[in-house]
Tab-separated table of C-alpha atoms in Angstrom:
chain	number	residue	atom	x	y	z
A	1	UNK	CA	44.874	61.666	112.134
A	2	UNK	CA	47.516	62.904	114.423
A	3	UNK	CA	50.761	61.887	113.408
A	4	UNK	CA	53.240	64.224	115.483
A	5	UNK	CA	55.345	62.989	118.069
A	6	UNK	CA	53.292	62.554	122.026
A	7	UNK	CA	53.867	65.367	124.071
A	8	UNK	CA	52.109	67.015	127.216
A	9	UNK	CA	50.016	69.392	125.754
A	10	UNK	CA	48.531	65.859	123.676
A	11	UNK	CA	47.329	63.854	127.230
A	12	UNK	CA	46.150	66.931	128.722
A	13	UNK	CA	43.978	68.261	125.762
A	14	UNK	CA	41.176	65.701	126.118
A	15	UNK	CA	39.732	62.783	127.884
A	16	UNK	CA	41.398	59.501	126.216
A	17	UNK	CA	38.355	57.714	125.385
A	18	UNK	CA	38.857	53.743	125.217
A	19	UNK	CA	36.029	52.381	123.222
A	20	UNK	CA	35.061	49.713	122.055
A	21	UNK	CA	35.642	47.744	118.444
A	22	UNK	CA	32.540	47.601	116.208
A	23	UNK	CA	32.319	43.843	114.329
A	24	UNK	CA	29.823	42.295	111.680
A	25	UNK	CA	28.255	39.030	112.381
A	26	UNK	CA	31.097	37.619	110.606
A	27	UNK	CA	33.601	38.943	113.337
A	28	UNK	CA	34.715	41.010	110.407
A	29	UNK	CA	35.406	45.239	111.131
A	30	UNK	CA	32.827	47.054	110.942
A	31	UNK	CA	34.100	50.386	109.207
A	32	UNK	CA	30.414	52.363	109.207
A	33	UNK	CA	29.422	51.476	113.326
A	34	UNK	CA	33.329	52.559	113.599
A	35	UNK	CA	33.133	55.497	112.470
A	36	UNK	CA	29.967	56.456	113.676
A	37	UNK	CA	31.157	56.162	117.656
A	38	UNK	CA	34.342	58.018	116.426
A	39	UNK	CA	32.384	60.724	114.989
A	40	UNK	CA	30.283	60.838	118.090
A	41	UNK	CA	33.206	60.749	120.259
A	42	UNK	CA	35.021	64.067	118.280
A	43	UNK	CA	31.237	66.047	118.219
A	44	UNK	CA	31.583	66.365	122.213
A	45	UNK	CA	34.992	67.286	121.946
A	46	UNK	CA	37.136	64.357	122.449
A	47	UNK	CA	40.420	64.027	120.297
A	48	UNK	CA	42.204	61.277	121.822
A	49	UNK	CA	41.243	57.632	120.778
A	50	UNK	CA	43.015	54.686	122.492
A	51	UNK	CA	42.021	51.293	121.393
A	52	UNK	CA	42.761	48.640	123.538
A	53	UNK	CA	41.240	46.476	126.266
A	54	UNK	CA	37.830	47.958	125.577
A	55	UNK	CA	38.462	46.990	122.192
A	56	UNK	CA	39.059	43.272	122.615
A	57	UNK	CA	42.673	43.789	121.346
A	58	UNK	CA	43.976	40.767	123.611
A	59	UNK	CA	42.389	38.383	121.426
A	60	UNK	CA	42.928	40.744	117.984
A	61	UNK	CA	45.232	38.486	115.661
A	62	UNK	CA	48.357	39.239	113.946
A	63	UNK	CA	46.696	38.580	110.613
A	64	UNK	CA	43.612	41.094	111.161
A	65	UNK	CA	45.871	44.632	112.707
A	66	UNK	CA	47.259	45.817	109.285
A	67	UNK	CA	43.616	46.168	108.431
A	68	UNK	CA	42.899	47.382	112.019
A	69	UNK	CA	45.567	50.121	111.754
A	70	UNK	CA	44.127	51.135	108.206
A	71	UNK	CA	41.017	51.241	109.270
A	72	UNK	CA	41.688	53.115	112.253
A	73	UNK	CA	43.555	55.856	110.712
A	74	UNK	CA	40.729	56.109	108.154
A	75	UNK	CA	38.144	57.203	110.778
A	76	UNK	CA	40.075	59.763	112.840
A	77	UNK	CA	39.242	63.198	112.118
A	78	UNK	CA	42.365	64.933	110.877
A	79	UNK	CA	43.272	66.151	114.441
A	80	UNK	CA	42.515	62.910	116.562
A	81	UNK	CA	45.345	61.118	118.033
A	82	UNK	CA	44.528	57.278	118.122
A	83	UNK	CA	46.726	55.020	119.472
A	84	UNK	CA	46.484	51.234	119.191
A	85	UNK	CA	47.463	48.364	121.217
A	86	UNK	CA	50.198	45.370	120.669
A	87	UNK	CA	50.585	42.243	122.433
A	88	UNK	CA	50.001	41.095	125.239
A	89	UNK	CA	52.523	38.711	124.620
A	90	UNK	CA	56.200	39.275	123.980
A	91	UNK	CA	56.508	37.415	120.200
A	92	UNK	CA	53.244	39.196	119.651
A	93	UNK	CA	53.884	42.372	120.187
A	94	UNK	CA	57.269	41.915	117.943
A	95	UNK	CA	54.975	41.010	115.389
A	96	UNK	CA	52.343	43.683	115.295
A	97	UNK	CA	55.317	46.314	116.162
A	98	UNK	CA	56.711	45.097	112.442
A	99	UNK	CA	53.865	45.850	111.232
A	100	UNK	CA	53.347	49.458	113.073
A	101	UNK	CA	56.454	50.814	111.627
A	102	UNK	CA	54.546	51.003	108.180
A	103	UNK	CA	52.177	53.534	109.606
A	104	UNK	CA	52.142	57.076	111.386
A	105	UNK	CA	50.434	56.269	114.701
A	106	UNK	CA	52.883	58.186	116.850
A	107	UNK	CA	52.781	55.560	119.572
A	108	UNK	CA	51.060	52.464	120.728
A	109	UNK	CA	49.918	50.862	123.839
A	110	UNK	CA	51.262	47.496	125.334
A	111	UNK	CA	49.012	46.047	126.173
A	112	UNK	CA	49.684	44.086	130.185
A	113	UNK	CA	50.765	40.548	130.739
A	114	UNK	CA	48.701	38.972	133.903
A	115	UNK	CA	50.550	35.714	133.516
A	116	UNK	CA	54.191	34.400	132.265
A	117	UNK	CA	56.048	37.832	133.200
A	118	UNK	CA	58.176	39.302	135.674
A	119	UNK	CA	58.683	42.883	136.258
A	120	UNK	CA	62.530	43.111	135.033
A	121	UNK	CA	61.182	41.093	131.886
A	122	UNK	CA	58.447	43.563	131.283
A	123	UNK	CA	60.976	46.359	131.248
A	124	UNK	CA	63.213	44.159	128.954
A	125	UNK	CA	60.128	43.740	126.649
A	126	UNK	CA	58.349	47.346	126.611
A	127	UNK	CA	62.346	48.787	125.240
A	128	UNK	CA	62.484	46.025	122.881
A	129	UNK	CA	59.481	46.615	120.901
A	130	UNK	CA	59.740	49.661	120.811
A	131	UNK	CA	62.996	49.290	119.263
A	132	UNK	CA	61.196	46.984	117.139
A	133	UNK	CA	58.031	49.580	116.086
A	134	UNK	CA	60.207	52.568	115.629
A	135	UNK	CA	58.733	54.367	118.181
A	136	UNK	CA	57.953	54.760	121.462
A	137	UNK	CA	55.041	53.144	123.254
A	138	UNK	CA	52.635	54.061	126.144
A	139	UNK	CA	53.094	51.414	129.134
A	140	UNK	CA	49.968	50.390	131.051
A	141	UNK	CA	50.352	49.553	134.576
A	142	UNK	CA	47.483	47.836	135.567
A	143	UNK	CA	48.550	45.801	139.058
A	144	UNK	CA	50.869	46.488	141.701
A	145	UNK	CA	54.270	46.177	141.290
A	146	UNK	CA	54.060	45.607	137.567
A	147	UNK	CA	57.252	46.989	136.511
A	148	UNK	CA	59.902	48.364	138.847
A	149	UNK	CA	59.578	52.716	139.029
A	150	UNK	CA	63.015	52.724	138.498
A	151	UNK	CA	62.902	50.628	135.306
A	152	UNK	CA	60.006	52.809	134.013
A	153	UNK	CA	62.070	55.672	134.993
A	154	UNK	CA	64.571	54.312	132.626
A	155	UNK	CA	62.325	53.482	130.089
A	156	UNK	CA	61.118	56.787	129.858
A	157	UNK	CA	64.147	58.529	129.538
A	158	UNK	CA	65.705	56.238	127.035
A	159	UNK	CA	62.951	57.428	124.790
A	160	UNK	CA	61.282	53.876	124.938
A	161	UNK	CA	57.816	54.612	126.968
A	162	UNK	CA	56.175	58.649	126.080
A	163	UNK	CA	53.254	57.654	128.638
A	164	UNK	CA	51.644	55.739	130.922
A	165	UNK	CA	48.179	54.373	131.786
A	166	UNK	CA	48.208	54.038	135.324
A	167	UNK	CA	45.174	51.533	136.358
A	168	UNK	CA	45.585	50.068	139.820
A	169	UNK	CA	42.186	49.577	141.409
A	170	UNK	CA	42.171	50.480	144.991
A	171	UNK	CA	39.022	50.719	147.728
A	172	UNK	CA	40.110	54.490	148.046
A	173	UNK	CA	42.548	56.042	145.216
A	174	UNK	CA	43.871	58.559	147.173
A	175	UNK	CA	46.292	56.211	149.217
A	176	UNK	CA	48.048	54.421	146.533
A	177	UNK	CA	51.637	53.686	147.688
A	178	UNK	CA	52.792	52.217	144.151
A	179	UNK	CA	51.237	54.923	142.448
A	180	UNK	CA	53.462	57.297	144.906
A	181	UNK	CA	56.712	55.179	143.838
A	182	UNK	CA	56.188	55.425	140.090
A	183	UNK	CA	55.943	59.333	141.039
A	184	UNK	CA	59.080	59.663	142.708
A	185	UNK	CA	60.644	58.127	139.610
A	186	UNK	CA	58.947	59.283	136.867
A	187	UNK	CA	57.411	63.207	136.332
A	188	UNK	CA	53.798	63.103	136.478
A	189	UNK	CA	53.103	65.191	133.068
A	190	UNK	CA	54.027	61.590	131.520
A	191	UNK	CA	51.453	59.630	133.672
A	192	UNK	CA	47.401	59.272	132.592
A	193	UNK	CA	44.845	57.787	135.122
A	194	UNK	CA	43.433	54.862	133.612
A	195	UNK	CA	40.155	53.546	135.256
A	196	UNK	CA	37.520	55.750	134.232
A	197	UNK	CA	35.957	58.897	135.967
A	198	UNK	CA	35.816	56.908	139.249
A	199	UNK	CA	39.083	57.586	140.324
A	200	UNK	CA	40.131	61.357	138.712
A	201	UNK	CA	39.123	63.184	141.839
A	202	UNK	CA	42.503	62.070	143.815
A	203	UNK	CA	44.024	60.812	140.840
A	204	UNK	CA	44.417	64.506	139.206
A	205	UNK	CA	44.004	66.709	142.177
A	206	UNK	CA	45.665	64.803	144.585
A	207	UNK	CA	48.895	63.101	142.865
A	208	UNK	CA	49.027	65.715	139.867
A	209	UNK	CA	48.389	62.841	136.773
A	210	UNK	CA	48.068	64.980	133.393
A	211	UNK	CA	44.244	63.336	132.664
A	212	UNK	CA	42.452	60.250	131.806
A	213	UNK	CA	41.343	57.387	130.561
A	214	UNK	CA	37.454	56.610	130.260
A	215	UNK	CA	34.925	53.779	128.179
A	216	UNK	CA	31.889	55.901	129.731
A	217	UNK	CA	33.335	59.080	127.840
A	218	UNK	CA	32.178	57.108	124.435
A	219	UNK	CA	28.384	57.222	125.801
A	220	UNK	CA	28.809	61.175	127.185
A	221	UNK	CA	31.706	62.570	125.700
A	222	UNK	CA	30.480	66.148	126.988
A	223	UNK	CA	29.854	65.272	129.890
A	224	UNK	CA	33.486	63.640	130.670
A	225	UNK	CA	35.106	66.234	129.075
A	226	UNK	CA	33.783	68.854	131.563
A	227	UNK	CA	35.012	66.197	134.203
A	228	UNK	CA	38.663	66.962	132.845
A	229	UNK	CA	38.049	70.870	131.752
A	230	UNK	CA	36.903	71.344	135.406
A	231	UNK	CA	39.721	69.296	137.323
A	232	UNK	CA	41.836	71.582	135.227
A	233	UNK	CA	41.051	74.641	136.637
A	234	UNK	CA	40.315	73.598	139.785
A	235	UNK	CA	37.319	73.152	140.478
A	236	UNK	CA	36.720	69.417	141.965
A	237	UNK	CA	33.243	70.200	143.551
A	238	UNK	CA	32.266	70.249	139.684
A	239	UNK	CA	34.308	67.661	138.575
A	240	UNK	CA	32.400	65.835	141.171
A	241	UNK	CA	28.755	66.640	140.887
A	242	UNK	CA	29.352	65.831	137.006
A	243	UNK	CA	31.159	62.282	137.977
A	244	UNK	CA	27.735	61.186	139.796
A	245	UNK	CA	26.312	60.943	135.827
A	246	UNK	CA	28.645	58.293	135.324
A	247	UNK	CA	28.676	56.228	138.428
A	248	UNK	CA	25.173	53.618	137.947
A	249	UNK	CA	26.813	52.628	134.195
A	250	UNK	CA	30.049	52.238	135.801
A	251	UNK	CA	28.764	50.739	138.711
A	252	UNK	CA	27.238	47.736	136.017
A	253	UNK	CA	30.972	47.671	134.479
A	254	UNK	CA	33.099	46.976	137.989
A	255	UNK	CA	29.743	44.447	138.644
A	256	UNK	CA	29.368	42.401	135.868
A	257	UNK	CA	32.139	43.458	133.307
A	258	UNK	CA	33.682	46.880	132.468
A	259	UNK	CA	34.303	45.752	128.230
A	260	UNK	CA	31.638	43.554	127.887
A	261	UNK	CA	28.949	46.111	129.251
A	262	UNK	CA	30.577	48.961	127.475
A	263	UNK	CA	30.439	47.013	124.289
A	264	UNK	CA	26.445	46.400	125.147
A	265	UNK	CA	26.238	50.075	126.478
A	266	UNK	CA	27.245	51.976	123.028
A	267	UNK	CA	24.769	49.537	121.633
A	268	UNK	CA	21.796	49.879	123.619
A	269	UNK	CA	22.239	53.919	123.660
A	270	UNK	CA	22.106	54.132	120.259
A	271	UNK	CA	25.566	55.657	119.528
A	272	UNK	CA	26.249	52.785	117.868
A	273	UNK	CA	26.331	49.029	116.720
A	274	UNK	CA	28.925	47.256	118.090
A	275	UNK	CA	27.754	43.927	117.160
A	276	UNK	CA	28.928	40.522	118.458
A	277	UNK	CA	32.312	40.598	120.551
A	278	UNK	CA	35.290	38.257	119.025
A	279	UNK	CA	36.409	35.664	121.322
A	280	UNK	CA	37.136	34.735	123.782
A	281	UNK	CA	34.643	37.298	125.615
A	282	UNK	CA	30.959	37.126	124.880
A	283	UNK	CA	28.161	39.119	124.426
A	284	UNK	CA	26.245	39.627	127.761
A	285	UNK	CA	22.842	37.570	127.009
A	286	UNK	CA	20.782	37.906	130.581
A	287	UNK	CA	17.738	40.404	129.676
A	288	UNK	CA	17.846	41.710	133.479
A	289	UNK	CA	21.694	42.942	132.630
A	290	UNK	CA	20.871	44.290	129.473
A	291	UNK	CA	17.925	46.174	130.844
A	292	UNK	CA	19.459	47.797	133.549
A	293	UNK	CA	22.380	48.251	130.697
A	294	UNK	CA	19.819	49.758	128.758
A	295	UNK	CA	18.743	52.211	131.135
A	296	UNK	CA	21.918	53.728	132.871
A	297	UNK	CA	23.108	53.913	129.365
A	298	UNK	CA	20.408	55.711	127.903
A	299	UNK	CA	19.787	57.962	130.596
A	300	UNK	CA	23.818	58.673	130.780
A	301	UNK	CA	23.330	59.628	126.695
A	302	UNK	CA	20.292	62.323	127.495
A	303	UNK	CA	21.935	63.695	130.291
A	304	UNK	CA	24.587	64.535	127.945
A	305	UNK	CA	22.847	65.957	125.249
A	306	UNK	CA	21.044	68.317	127.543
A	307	UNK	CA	24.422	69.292	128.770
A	308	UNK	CA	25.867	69.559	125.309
A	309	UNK	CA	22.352	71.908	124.635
């Protein structure tokens, strides 16, 4: 595992793939299913493993992440970078960022409050655990006006945030005022897209983010990673025509549930077992989900591995 400090040369290198957390029927970790989607994952070329939403980290206990984090550095291949997630929650996070400072991980995500928080507390928050951890940590921005630019600006140069998952949905990326703000502030090489392939083509292009984030990437992790290899040189007409892969399993995510049909979609591929979700999601259970699931997943999977010859 990757235990250097983050720099740019680490978010541009690959796709950060966000996948999802294998369990037994228990709810226990499952190390073998783990590994498996990680080993998957690093055969089409991805190095960069960030567990959080996708991973049903909200709802992760304080008990259960020295186990995570052991288990997690166990099944990175010696030059992945994983990075887990704290909180959401400010006594939380303190918590889990105790317990970080007895491992390498170089940074970890905080994970966003959607209730109880204002932006100035945020701020206050994000520089005290990382105070806390030892290290600094990778904000996600995931609604508008989240934390103040000028307070991530701040954050960033005080050595408290190395990154940032930007993942504001909007009808049409490319007019993003907020996004624009955080860039005035805050030099793009530290910013990621974080939505997916949907949104790279003015994300990258347009406002100059160093990559991104995907869940599809753990289904086609060739695919996505000519996404990004493409945008990199240039080439968005490519970038493009390779994006329409993705689109009908990502169009089942923003329709039913982007983790919970991930989780189903690594599953019903084959990549992997995922098993039954912790709580308080679920496990989709209608058979007309879970066959279209099925299908865009599957599909998604073959195109890959023609791609990947």
């Amino acid at each position: 595992m990757k235990t250097t400090p983050v720099t740019r040369a680490d978010l541009e290198r690959s796709v950060i793939a966000v996948p999802p957390l294998a369990r037994n029927a228990d709810l226990s970790l499952n190390r073998e299913e783990n590994r498996k989607l990680v080993q998957h994952l690093e055969r089409g070329g991805v190095s960069t493993l960030l567990y959080g939403g996708n991973a049903n980290l909200y709802n992760i206990g304080t008990g259960e992440f020295p186990e995570l984090l052991a288990l997690l550095r166990d099944i990175a291949g010696p030059e992945t970078w994983v990075i887990p997630s704290i909180g959401p929650d400010y006594g939380k996070a303190l918590d889990q960022a105790a317990i970080l400072r007895e491992f390498d991980f170089p940074t970890a995500m905080m994970l966003p409050m959607a209730f109880g928080a204002t932006p100035a507390g945020i701020a206050t928050a994000i520089a005290r655990v990382a105070e806390r951890a030892g290290r600094p940590l990778t904000a996600y921005v995931k609604s508008d006006n989240y934390l103040e630019p000028k307070a991530l600006a701040a954050l960033v140069r005080d050595g408290a945030v190395c990154s940032v998952k930007y993942a504001v949905v909007r009808d049409d990326p490319s007019k993003d005022e907020y996004l624009q703000r955080i860039l005035d502030a805050v030099d793009a090489r530290y910013i990621v897209s974080g939505i997916g392939e949907r949104p790279v083509l003015a994300h990258l292009p347009q406002f100059g983010l160093t990559g991104f984030t995907s869940g599809s990437v753990c289904v086609a992790p060739n695919l996505s990673m000519a996404i990004l290899r493409a945008l990199t040189r240039g080439d968005v007409a490519e970038a493009a025509a390779l994006r329409e892969r993705f689109l009908p399993l990502e169009d089942l995510r923003d329709g039913i549930s982007p983790i919970r049909v991930l989780h189903e979609a690594v599953t019903l591929s084959g990549v992997a077992d995922m098993g039954p979700m912790l709580p308080m999601l679920s496990n989709l259970t209608d058979e007309g989900q879970l066959a279209a699931i099925r299908a865009a997943a599957s599909t998604l999977l073959e195109a890959d591995r023609a791609f990947a010859g």
